[in-house]
CSV table of C-alpha atoms (C1' of nucleotides) in Angstrom, one decimal:
chain,number,residue,atom,x,y,z
X,1,MET,CA,165.2,-250.6,290.6
X,2,ALA,CA,162.7,-253.3,291.3
X,3,ALA,CA,160.2,-251.6,289.0
X,4,ALA,CA,162.7,-251.4,286.3
X,5,ALA,CA,163.9,-254.9,286.7
X,6,GLU,CA,160.4,-256.3,286.3
X,7,LEU,CA,159.8,-254.2,283.2
X,8,PHE,CA,163.1,-255.0,281.6
X,9,ALA,CA,162.6,-258.7,282.2
X,10,GLU,CA,159.1,-258.6,280.7
X,11,ARG,CA,159.7,-256.5,277.6
X,12,GLY,CA,163.4,-256.2,277.1
X,13,TYR,CA,165.6,-253.2,277.3
X,14,ASP,CA,164.4,-251.6,274.1
X,15,GLY,CA,160.8,-252.4,274.9
X,16,VAL,CA,160.6,-250.3,278.0
X,17,PRO,CA,160.3,-246.5,277.8
X,18,VAL,CA,161.7,-244.6,280.8
X,19,TRP,CA,158.3,-243.1,281.5
X,20,ALA,CA,157.0,-246.6,282.2
X,21,ILE,CA,159.6,-247.3,284.8
X,22,ALA,CA,159.0,-243.9,286.4
X,23,ALA,CA,155.3,-244.5,286.5
X,24,LYS,CA,155.6,-248.0,288.0
X,25,ALA,CA,158.0,-246.7,290.6
X,26,GLY,CA,155.9,-243.7,291.3
X,27,VAL,CA,158.6,-241.1,290.6
X,28,ASN,CA,159.2,-238.5,287.9
X,29,LYS,CA,161.0,-239.7,284.8
X,30,ALA,CA,163.6,-237.0,285.1
X,31,MET,CA,164.7,-238.6,288.4
X,32,ILE,CA,166.0,-241.6,286.6
X,33,SER,CA,168.5,-239.6,284.7
X,34,TYR,CA,169.4,-237.7,287.8
X,35,HIS,CA,169.9,-240.6,290.1
X,36,PHE,CA,171.2,-243.3,287.8
X,37,GLY,CA,172.7,-241.3,284.9
X,38,GLY,CA,170.3,-242.5,282.3
X,39,LYS,CA,168.4,-245.6,281.2
X,40,ARG,CA,171.4,-247.6,280.2
X,41,ASN,CA,173.2,-247.0,283.5
X,42,LEU,CA,170.1,-248.0,285.4
X,43,TYR,CA,170.0,-251.2,283.5
X,44,GLN,CA,173.7,-251.9,284.0
X,45,THR,CA,173.3,-251.3,287.8
X,46,ILE,CA,170.4,-253.7,288.1
X,47,ALA,CA,172.2,-256.4,286.0
X,48,GLU,CA,175.4,-256.1,288.0
X,49,ASP,CA,173.6,-256.4,291.3
X,50,ALA,CA,171.4,-259.4,290.3
X,51,PHE,CA,174.0,-261.4,288.3
X,52,GLY,CA,176.6,-260.8,291.1
X,53,GLU,CA,174.4,-262.5,293.7
X,54,VAL,CA,174.0,-265.6,291.6
X,55,VAL,CA,177.6,-265.9,290.6
X,56,SER,CA,178.9,-265.5,294.1
X,57,ARG,CA,176.6,-268.2,295.3
X,58,ILE,CA,177.6,-270.7,292.7
X,59,GLU,CA,181.3,-269.9,293.1
X,60,GLU,CA,181.0,-270.4,296.8
X,61,LEU,CA,179.6,-273.9,296.1
X,62,ALA,CA,182.3,-274.7,293.6
X,63,ASP,CA,185.0,-273.9,296.2
X,64,SER,CA,183.5,-276.5,298.6
X,65,ALA,CA,185.1,-279.9,298.9
X,66,ARG,CA,181.8,-281.8,299.4
X,67,PRO,CA,180.7,-284.5,297.0
X,68,ALA,CA,179.9,-283.2,293.6
X,69,PRO,CA,176.4,-284.6,293.4
X,70,ASP,CA,175.5,-282.8,296.7
X,71,LEU,CA,177.0,-279.6,295.4
X,72,LEU,CA,174.9,-279.8,292.2
X,73,LYS,CA,171.8,-280.4,294.1
X,74,ASP,CA,172.5,-277.5,296.4
X,75,LEU,CA,173.2,-275.4,293.4
X,76,VAL,CA,169.7,-276.1,292.2
X,77,ALA,CA,168.2,-275.1,295.6
X,78,ASP,CA,170.4,-272.0,295.8
X,79,VAL,CA,169.4,-270.8,292.4
X,80,ALA,CA,165.8,-271.3,293.3
X,81,GLU,CA,166.2,-269.4,296.5
X,82,VAL,CA,167.9,-266.5,294.9
X,83,THR,CA,165.2,-266.1,292.3
X,84,THR,CA,162.3,-266.6,294.6
X,85,LYS,CA,163.5,-264.6,297.6
X,86,ARG,CA,166.0,-262.1,296.3
X,87,SER,CA,165.6,-261.0,292.7
X,88,PRO,CA,162.7,-262.6,290.8
X,89,HIS,CA,163.9,-261.4,287.5
X,90,VAL,CA,167.5,-262.3,287.4
X,91,PHE,CA,167.2,-265.2,285.0
X,92,THR,CA,164.9,-263.5,282.6
X,93,MET,CA,167.4,-260.7,282.4
X,94,LEU,CA,170.3,-263.0,282.2
X,95,LEU,CA,168.7,-265.0,279.5
X,96,ARG,CA,167.9,-261.9,277.5
X,97,GLU,CA,171.6,-260.9,277.7
X,98,VAL,CA,172.8,-264.3,276.6
X,99,LEU,CA,170.4,-264.2,273.7
X,100,ALA,CA,171.8,-260.9,272.7
X,101,GLY,CA,175.3,-262.2,272.9
X,102,GLY,CA,176.3,-260.0,275.8
X,103,LYS,CA,176.7,-257.0,273.5
X,104,ARG,CA,174.8,-254.6,275.7
X,105,LEU,CA,176.7,-255.1,278.9
X,106,GLU,CA,180.1,-253.8,279.9
X,107,PRO,CA,182.8,-256.5,280.0
X,108,GLY,CA,182.7,-256.9,283.8
X,109,VAL,CA,179.1,-257.8,283.8
X,110,ALA,CA,179.2,-259.8,280.6
X,111,GLY,CA,181.8,-262.1,282.0
X,112,LYS,CA,179.5,-263.3,284.8
X,113,PRO,CA,177.7,-266.0,282.8
X,114,VAL,CA,181.1,-267.3,281.9
X,115,ARG,CA,182.1,-267.4,285.6
X,116,MET,CA,178.9,-269.4,286.3
X,117,LEU,CA,179.8,-271.8,283.5
X,118,ALA,CA,183.4,-272.2,284.8
X,119,ALA,CA,182.2,-272.8,288.4
X,120,VAL,CA,179.7,-275.6,287.4
X,121,GLN,CA,182.3,-277.1,285.1
X,122,ARG,CA,184.8,-277.3,288.0
X,123,ILE,CA,182.2,-279.1,290.1
X,124,VAL,CA,181.4,-281.6,287.4
X,125,GLU,CA,185.1,-282.2,286.5
X,126,ARG,CA,185.9,-283.0,290.1
X,127,GLY,CA,182.9,-285.3,290.4
X,128,VAL,CA,183.9,-287.3,287.4
X,129,ARG,CA,187.5,-287.4,288.6
X,130,GLU,CA,186.5,-288.6,292.0
X,131,GLY,CA,184.0,-291.1,290.6
X,132,THR,CA,180.9,-289.7,292.2
X,133,LEU,CA,179.6,-288.7,288.8
X,134,ARG,CA,179.3,-290.7,285.7
X,135,GLN,CA,181.8,-290.0,282.9
X,136,VAL,CA,179.9,-287.0,281.5
X,137,ASP,CA,181.2,-284.0,279.6
X,138,PRO,CA,181.4,-281.0,282.0
X,139,LEU,CA,180.4,-278.4,279.5
X,140,LEU,CA,177.5,-280.3,278.2
X,141,THR,CA,176.4,-281.1,281.7
X,142,HIS,CA,176.6,-277.5,282.7
X,143,LEU,CA,174.5,-276.5,279.6
X,144,SER,CA,171.8,-279.1,280.2
X,145,LEU,CA,171.5,-278.5,283.9
X,146,VAL,CA,171.7,-274.7,284.0
X,147,GLY,CA,169.7,-274.6,280.8
X,148,SER,CA,166.8,-276.3,282.5
X,149,LEU,CA,167.0,-274.0,285.5
X,150,VAL,CA,167.3,-270.8,283.7
X,151,PHE,CA,164.6,-271.8,281.3
X,152,PHE,CA,162.2,-272.7,284.1
X,153,PHE,CA,162.7,-269.6,286.2
X,154,ALA,CA,162.8,-267.2,283.2
X,155,THR,CA,159.5,-268.6,281.7
X,156,GLU,CA,157.5,-268.7,284.9
X,157,ARG,CA,155.5,-265.7,284.0
X,158,PHE,CA,154.6,-267.2,280.6
X,159,ARG,CA,153.4,-270.5,282.2
X,160,ARG,CA,151.3,-268.7,284.7
X,161,ARG,CA,149.6,-266.8,281.9
X,162,VAL,CA,149.0,-269.6,279.5
X,163,LEU,CA,148.4,-272.6,281.8
X,164,LYS,CA,145.5,-270.9,283.6
X,165,GLY,CA,142.6,-273.2,283.3
X,166,ARG,CA,144.2,-275.8,281.0
X,167,HIS,CA,146.7,-278.0,282.8
X,168,PHE,CA,146.7,-279.8,286.1
X,169,THR,CA,149.9,-278.9,287.9
X,170,PRO,CA,150.5,-275.2,288.4
X,171,PRO,CA,154.2,-274.7,288.1
X,172,ASP,CA,155.5,-275.2,291.6
X,173,VAL,CA,159.1,-274.1,292.3
X,174,SER,CA,159.9,-276.7,295.1
X,175,ALA,CA,158.5,-279.5,293.0
X,176,PHE,CA,160.7,-278.5,290.1
X,177,VAL,CA,163.7,-278.3,292.4
X,178,ARG,CA,163.0,-281.8,293.6
X,179,HIS,CA,162.5,-283.0,290.0
X,180,ILE,CA,165.9,-281.7,288.9
X,181,GLN,CA,167.7,-283.0,292.0
X,182,ASP,CA,166.1,-286.4,291.2
X,183,LEU,CA,167.4,-286.2,287.6
X,184,ILE,CA,170.8,-285.5,289.0
X,185,THR,CA,170.6,-288.6,291.1
X,186,HIS,CA,169.4,-290.8,288.4
X,187,GLY,CA,171.1,-289.3,285.4
X,188,LEU,CA,174.4,-288.0,286.6
X,189,THR,CA,175.6,-289.8,289.7
X,190,ALA,CA,177.6,-293.0,289.3
X,191,HIS,CA,175.5,-295.2,291.6
X,192,GLY,CA,177.2,-298.6,291.8
X,193,GLU,CA,178.0,-298.9,288.1
X,194,GLU,CA,181.4,-300.5,288.9
X,195,SER,CA,179.9,-303.0,291.3
X,196,GLY,CA,177.4,-305.3,289.8
X,197,SER,CA,175.0,-304.7,292.6
X,198,ARG,CA,171.6,-303.0,293.0
X,199,VAL,CA,171.5,-299.2,292.6
X,200,GLU,CA,171.9,-297.4,295.8
X,201,ARG,CA,171.9,-293.8,297.0
X,202,HIS,CA,175.2,-292.2,297.6
X,203,ALA,CA,176.1,-291.5,301.2
X,204,ARG,CA,174.6,-288.5,302.9
X,205,LYS,CA,176.8,-285.7,304.2
X,206,PRO,CA,175.8,-283.4,307.0
X,207,ALA,CA,175.2,-280.0,305.4
X,208,ALA,CA,178.4,-277.9,305.3
X,209,ARG,CA,176.8,-274.6,306.0
X,210,GLY,CA,174.1,-274.7,308.7
X,211,GLY,CA,170.4,-275.6,308.1
X,212,ARG,CA,169.2,-272.8,305.9
X,213,GLY,CA,166.0,-274.7,305.1
X,214,ALA,CA,166.0,-273.9,301.4
X,215,HIS,CA,163.4,-275.5,299.1
X,216,GLY,CA,164.9,-278.8,298.4
X,217,ARG,CA,168.3,-279.1,300.1
X,218,SER,CA,170.1,-282.2,298.8
X,219,ASP,CA,170.0,-283.6,302.3
X,220,GLY,CA,166.5,-282.5,303.0
X,221,ARG,CA,164.3,-284.8,301.0
E,1,MET,CA,162.9,-263.3,255.8
E,2,ALA,CA,166.2,-265.1,256.6
E,3,ALA,CA,167.9,-261.7,257.2
E,4,ALA,CA,165.1,-260.5,259.4
E,5,ALA,CA,165.0,-263.8,261.4
E,6,GLU,CA,168.6,-263.5,262.2
E,7,LEU,CA,168.3,-259.9,263.3
E,8,PHE,CA,165.2,-260.5,265.3
E,9,ALA,CA,166.8,-263.4,267.1
E,10,GLU,CA,169.9,-261.4,267.9
E,11,ARG,CA,168.5,-258.1,269.0
E,12,GLY,CA,164.8,-258.7,269.6
E,13,TYR,CA,161.8,-257.1,267.8
E,14,ASP,CA,162.2,-253.7,269.2
E,15,GLY,CA,166.0,-253.7,268.7
E,16,VAL,CA,165.9,-254.1,265.0
E,17,PRO,CA,165.1,-251.1,262.7
E,18,VAL,CA,163.5,-251.9,259.4
E,19,TRP,CA,166.4,-250.3,257.5
E,20,ALA,CA,168.8,-252.9,259.1
E,21,ILE,CA,166.7,-255.7,257.7
E,22,ALA,CA,166.5,-254.1,254.3
E,23,ALA,CA,170.3,-253.5,254.3
E,24,LYS,CA,171.1,-257.1,255.3
E,25,ALA,CA,168.7,-258.5,252.7
E,26,GLY,CA,170.0,-256.1,250.1
E,27,VAL,CA,166.7,-254.5,249.3
E,28,ASN,CA,165.0,-251.1,249.8
E,29,LYS,CA,163.3,-250.6,253.2
E,30,ALA,CA,160.1,-249.6,251.5
E,31,MET,CA,159.9,-253.1,250.0
E,32,ILE,CA,159.3,-254.6,253.4
E,33,SER,CA,156.1,-252.7,253.9
E,34,TYR,CA,155.1,-253.4,250.3
E,35,HIS,CA,155.6,-257.1,250.4
E,36,PHE,CA,154.9,-258.0,254.0
E,37,GLY,CA,152.6,-255.2,255.1
E,38,GLY,CA,155.0,-253.7,257.7
E,39,LYS,CA,157.5,-254.8,260.3
E,40,ARG,CA,155.0,-256.5,262.6
E,41,ASN,CA,153.5,-258.6,259.8
E,42,LEU,CA,157.0,-259.6,258.7
E,43,TYR,CA,157.8,-260.8,262.2
E,44,GLN,CA,154.5,-262.6,262.5
E,45,THR,CA,155.1,-264.4,259.2
E,46,ILE,CA,158.5,-265.6,260.2
E,47,ALA,CA,157.4,-266.7,263.6
E,48,GLU,CA,154.4,-268.6,262.2
E,49,ASP,CA,156.6,-270.4,259.7
E,50,ALA,CA,159.4,-271.3,262.1
E,51,PHE,CA,157.3,-272.3,265.1
E,52,GLY,CA,154.9,-274.3,262.9
E,53,GLU,CA,157.7,-276.5,261.6
E,54,VAL,CA,158.8,-277.4,265.1
E,55,VAL,CA,155.3,-278.0,266.4
E,56,SER,CA,154.3,-280.3,263.6
E,57,ARG,CA,157.4,-282.4,264.0
E,58,ILE,CA,156.8,-282.8,267.7
E,59,GLU,CA,153.1,-283.6,267.3
E,60,GLU,CA,153.9,-286.1,264.7
E,61,LEU,CA,156.2,-287.9,267.2
E,62,ALA,CA,153.6,-287.7,269.9
E,63,ASP,CA,151.1,-289.5,267.7
E,64,SER,CA,153.4,-292.4,267.2
E,65,ALA,CA,152.9,-295.6,269.2
E,66,ARG,CA,156.6,-296.4,269.6
E,67,PRO,CA,158.2,-296.6,273.1
E,68,ALA,CA,158.2,-293.2,274.9
E,69,PRO,CA,162.0,-293.2,275.6
E,70,ASP,CA,162.7,-293.7,271.8
E,71,LEU,CA,160.3,-290.9,271.0
E,72,LEU,CA,161.9,-288.5,273.4
E,73,LYS,CA,165.3,-289.3,271.9
E,74,ASP,CA,164.0,-288.8,268.5
E,75,LEU,CA,162.5,-285.5,269.6
E,76,VAL,CA,165.9,-284.3,270.6
E,77,ALA,CA,167.4,-285.3,267.3
E,78,ASP,CA,164.4,-283.7,265.4
E,79,VAL,CA,164.7,-280.5,267.2
E,80,ALA,CA,168.4,-280.4,266.5
E,81,GLU,CA,167.8,-281.1,262.8
E,82,VAL,CA,165.2,-278.4,262.5
E,83,THR,CA,167.4,-275.7,264.0
E,84,THR,CA,170.6,-276.7,262.2
E,85,LYS,CA,169.2,-277.4,258.7
E,86,ARG,CA,165.9,-275.5,258.4
E,87,SER,CA,165.6,-272.4,260.6
E,88,PRO,CA,168.7,-271.6,262.8
E,89,HIS,CA,166.9,-268.9,264.8
E,90,VAL,CA,163.6,-270.6,265.8
E,91,PHE,CA,164.5,-271.2,269.3
E,92,THR,CA,166.0,-267.8,270.0
E,93,MET,CA,162.8,-266.2,268.6
E,94,LEU,CA,160.6,-268.7,270.5
E,95,LEU,CA,162.4,-268.1,273.7
E,96,ARG,CA,162.1,-264.3,273.3
E,97,GLU,CA,158.4,-264.7,272.8
E,98,VAL,CA,158.0,-266.9,275.9
E,99,LEU,CA,160.0,-264.4,277.9
E,100,ALA,CA,157.6,-261.7,276.7
E,101,GLY,CA,154.7,-263.8,277.7
E,102,GLY,CA,153.4,-264.2,274.2
E,103,LYS,CA,152.0,-260.7,274.3
E,104,ARG,CA,153.3,-259.7,270.8
E,105,LEU,CA,151.9,-262.6,268.8
E,106,GLU,CA,148.4,-263.2,267.6
E,107,PRO,CA,146.6,-266.0,269.4
E,108,GLY,CA,147.2,-268.7,266.7
E,109,VAL,CA,151.0,-268.3,266.9
E,110,ALA,CA,151.1,-267.8,270.7
E,111,GLY,CA,149.4,-271.2,271.2
E,112,LYS,CA,152.2,-273.1,269.5
E,113,PRO,CA,154.5,-273.3,272.6
E,114,VAL,CA,151.5,-274.7,274.4
E,115,ARG,CA,151.0,-277.3,271.7
E,116,MET,CA,154.6,-278.4,272.1
E,117,LEU,CA,154.2,-278.7,275.8
E,118,ALA,CA,151.0,-280.7,275.4
E,119,ALA,CA,152.7,-283.1,272.9
E,120,VAL,CA,155.7,-283.8,275.1
E,121,GLN,CA,153.5,-284.3,278.1
E,122,ARG,CA,151.4,-286.8,276.1
E,123,ILE,CA,154.6,-288.8,275.3
E,124,VAL,CA,155.8,-288.7,278.9
E,125,GLU,CA,152.4,-289.7,280.3
E,126,ARG,CA,152.1,-292.7,278.1
E,127,GLY,CA,155.7,-293.7,279.0
E,128,VAL,CA,154.9,-293.6,282.7
E,129,ARG,CA,151.7,-295.5,282.2
E,130,GLU,CA,153.3,-298.2,280.1
E,131,GLY,CA,156.2,-298.5,282.5
E,132,THR,CA,159.0,-297.5,280.0
E,133,LEU,CA,159.6,-294.3,282.0
E,134,ARG,CA,160.1,-293.8,285.7
E,135,GLN,CA,157.3,-292.2,287.7
E,136,VAL,CA,158.1,-288.7,286.7
E,137,ASP,CA,155.9,-285.6,286.4
E,138,PRO,CA,155.1,-285.0,282.8
E,139,LEU,CA,155.0,-281.2,283.0
E,140,LEU,CA,158.3,-281.0,285.0
E,141,THR,CA,159.9,-283.5,282.6
E,142,HIS,CA,158.8,-281.4,279.7
E,143,LEU,CA,160.2,-278.3,281.2
E,144,SER,CA,163.6,-279.7,282.1
E,145,LEU,CA,164.0,-281.5,278.8
E,146,VAL,CA,162.7,-278.9,276.4
E,147,GLY,CA,164.3,-276.2,278.6
E,148,SER,CA,167.7,-277.8,278.1
E,149,LEU,CA,167.2,-278.0,274.3
E,150,VAL,CA,165.8,-274.5,273.8
E,151,PHE,CA,168.5,-273.0,276.0
E,152,PHE,CA,171.2,-274.8,274.2
E,153,PHE,CA,170.2,-273.8,270.7
E,154,ALA,CA,169.1,-270.3,271.6
E,155,THR,CA,172.4,-269.5,273.2
E,156,GLU,CA,174.7,-271.0,270.6
E,157,ARG,CA,175.7,-267.6,269.3
E,158,PHE,CA,176.7,-266.4,272.8
E,159,ARG,CA,178.8,-269.5,273.4
E,160,ARG,CA,180.6,-269.1,270.1
E,161,ARG,CA,181.5,-265.5,271.0
E,162,VAL,CA,182.6,-265.9,274.6
E,163,LEU,CA,184.2,-269.3,274.5
E,164,LYS,CA,186.6,-268.3,271.8
E,165,GLY,CA,190.1,-269.1,273.1
E,166,ARG,CA,189.1,-270.1,276.6
E,167,HIS,CA,187.4,-273.5,276.8
E,168,PHE,CA,188.2,-276.9,275.4
E,169,THR,CA,185.1,-278.2,273.7
E,170,PRO,CA,183.6,-275.9,271.1
E,171,PRO,CA,179.8,-276.4,271.5
E,172,ASP,CA,179.1,-279.3,269.2
E,173,VAL,CA,175.5,-280.0,268.3
E,174,SER,CA,175.7,-283.7,267.8
E,175,ALA,CA,177.6,-284.2,271.0
E,176,PHE,CA,174.9,-282.3,272.9
E,177,VAL,CA,172.2,-284.4,271.3
E,178,ARG,CA,174.0,-287.5,272.4
E,179,HIS,CA,174.4,-286.1,275.9
E,180,ILE,CA,170.7,-285.4,276.3
E,181,GLN,CA,169.8,-288.7,274.9
E,182,ASP,CA,172.1,-290.2,277.4
E,183,LEU,CA,170.5,-288.3,280.2
E,184,ILE,CA,167.1,-289.6,279.1
E,185,THR,CA,168.4,-293.1,279.2
E,186,HIS,CA,169.9,-292.8,282.7
E,187,GLY,CA,167.6,-290.2,284.2
E,188,LEU,CA,164.1,-291.0,282.8
E,189,THR,CA,163.8,-294.5,281.6
E,190,ALA,CA,162.8,-297.3,284.0
E,191,HIS,CA,165.6,-299.7,283.4
E,192,GLY,CA,165.1,-302.8,285.4
E,193,GLU,CA,164.0,-301.0,288.6
E,194,GLU,CA,161.3,-303.5,289.4
E,195,SER,CA,163.7,-306.4,289.0
E,196,GLY,CA,166.6,-306.4,291.5
E,197,SER,CA,169.1,-307.0,288.7
E,198,ARG,CA,171.8,-305.0,287.1
E,199,VAL,CA,170.9,-301.9,285.1
E,200,GLU,CA,170.5,-302.7,281.5
E,201,ARG,CA,169.7,-300.8,278.4
E,202,HIS,CA,166.1,-300.9,277.1
E,203,ALA,CA,165.5,-302.9,274.0
E,204,ARG,CA,166.3,-301.3,270.6
E,205,LYS,CA,163.6,-300.8,268.1
E,206,PRO,CA,164.2,-300.5,264.4
E,207,ALA,CA,163.5,-296.9,263.4
E,208,ALA,CA,159.9,-296.4,262.5
E,209,ARG,CA,160.5,-293.9,259.7
E,210,GLY,CA,163.4,-294.7,257.4
E,211,GLY,CA,167.0,-293.9,258.0
E,212,ARG,CA,167.0,-290.1,257.8
E,213,GLY,CA,170.5,-290.1,259.3
E,214,ALA,CA,169.9,-287.3,261.7
E,215,HIS,CA,172.5,-286.3,264.3
E,216,GLY,CA,171.9,-288.7,267.0
E,217,ARG,CA,168.9,-290.9,266.2
E,218,SER,CA,168.0,-292.9,269.3
E,219,ASP,CA,168.9,-296.0,267.4
E,220,GLY,CA,172.1,-294.6,265.9
E,221,ARG,CA,174.5,-294.4,268.8
T,1,DG,C1',157.8,-253.5,241.5
T,2,DT,C1',161.3,-250.3,243.1
T,3,DC,C1',163.0,-246.1,244.9
T,4,DT,C1',163.3,-241.3,247.2
T,5,DA,C1',161.6,-238.0,250.2
T,6,DT,C1',159.0,-236.9,253.9
T,7,DA,C1',155.4,-237.0,257.4
T,8,DG,C1',154.2,-238.1,262.0
T,9,DG,C1',154.9,-240.4,266.4
T,10,DC,C1',157.6,-241.7,270.1
T,11,DT,C1',161.9,-241.7,273.0
T,12,DG,C1',165.8,-240.3,276.1
T,13,DA,C1',167.9,-236.5,277.9
T,14,DT,C1',168.1,-232.0,280.0
T,15,DA,C1',167.5,-226.9,280.8
T,16,DG,C1',165.7,-224.2,284.1
T,17,DA,C1',162.0,-223.0,287.6
T,18,DC,C1',161.0,-224.2,292.3
B,1,DG,C1',166.1,-233.0,295.1
B,2,DT,C1',162.0,-232.7,292.3
B,3,DC,C1',159.2,-231.3,288.5
B,4,DT,C1',157.6,-229.3,283.8
B,5,DA,C1',158.5,-228.1,279.2
B,6,DT,C1',161.1,-228.9,275.3
B,7,DC,C1',164.5,-230.4,272.0
B,8,DA,C1',166.9,-233.4,269.0
B,9,DG,C1',167.1,-238.0,267.2
B,10,DC,C1',165.3,-242.1,265.5
B,11,DC,C1',161.7,-245.0,264.0
B,12,DT,C1',157.8,-246.8,260.8
B,13,DA,C1',155.0,-246.1,257.2
B,14,DT,C1',153.6,-244.1,252.9
B,15,DA,C1',152.9,-240.8,249.1
B,16,DG,C1',154.3,-240.2,244.8
B,17,DA,C1',157.9,-240.3,240.9
B,18,DC,C1',159.7,-243.7,237.9
DNA sequence: GTCTATAGGCTGATAGAC
DNA sequence: GTCTATCAGCCTATAGAC
């Protein structure tokens, strides 16, 4: 499954012959039909597994009552953690599916991007309602935030290849996480707009779920 | 070419048989080999054409001496204009290429994403140097900004399909452009941080190149 | 320039030996 | 469970008639 995920992410479903997956996994190509029921089923299984992990993480955050800006920052860190430590190819595969319009997936899996969207929207809506976020549109905010994230993680391979000797900063995940969290702070939070006073950071909250020590926890700058 | 672009964007290079392109274009499939020299050449021609348009627009902006925040906002509007009025499938195709690591394209075309990256970085670097932008990392800023844009335009078809009866806002291009420009204003510009005073908008500049009336010109809010 | 017919290559799945 | 051999389908490209 890991071998297949990498190949599917890199070349797309139609671009990967079954023999390539078998070769990379060090097994016989007939075994894939035997154990997974064919190429399409293998793909489906991988997608379900990977997308499910991301969705459940995001929905867990959306169910929290903590301040919306903190949740959004944790979302960034969570997403980074999933893709770096669990399934490196989720977002490439997810993005390919979204580009295809979700035609290839069975309904249950195809709905997962929509659940992510709904969860993020819920967080943003509450933040706007409670005044911790500026008056931003939840859908557009979701698209710009998640768009940045998905784009970054899905294109990591490309950057590694083309930015070899040319550019200064090698794409560093934790730096990117901090950058996005910083943009959330400056671009989305309502810091003191109603008072005429100097901009100030919003109050810190102790982390709701113990110190997992992720990349750039919103309370760990 | 338009027919092929749409199909390539939707299903990917490997997912589109030549007969499908021929059928959609209303021509015989042998004509594609005759006029373009085969499927791969057709793809290459389309990619070169579409990517070139975007790159030249962005590089033109990067060569301007106007304030960096204005340039970034115009970049957003320009990108939106190209994809809505000229080639609706550029970003889907571009994104697919980036996901593939640029392996399919000849070097000249593959370098175009890098030129976009370099141009945006140049704008951001100058903005930071001149103090019109906060002290942000140029590469990370490029990735988050362009990532949002590319993601938005590349996934428009998906949204139209899945957000049919479910969600309030149908994805509106001009609203998204304004949203991103707003994020640039709040998240990237250095508005009065050195003075202790109230946040204020940066000074307006008259548009450098006549009133083209694009979606959300930075001076047309 | 346009079309039909076909060649030639590659792919996914599986029958059947072990 | 695993492997080899093979089949049937689909794809691109082109030869050759018009």
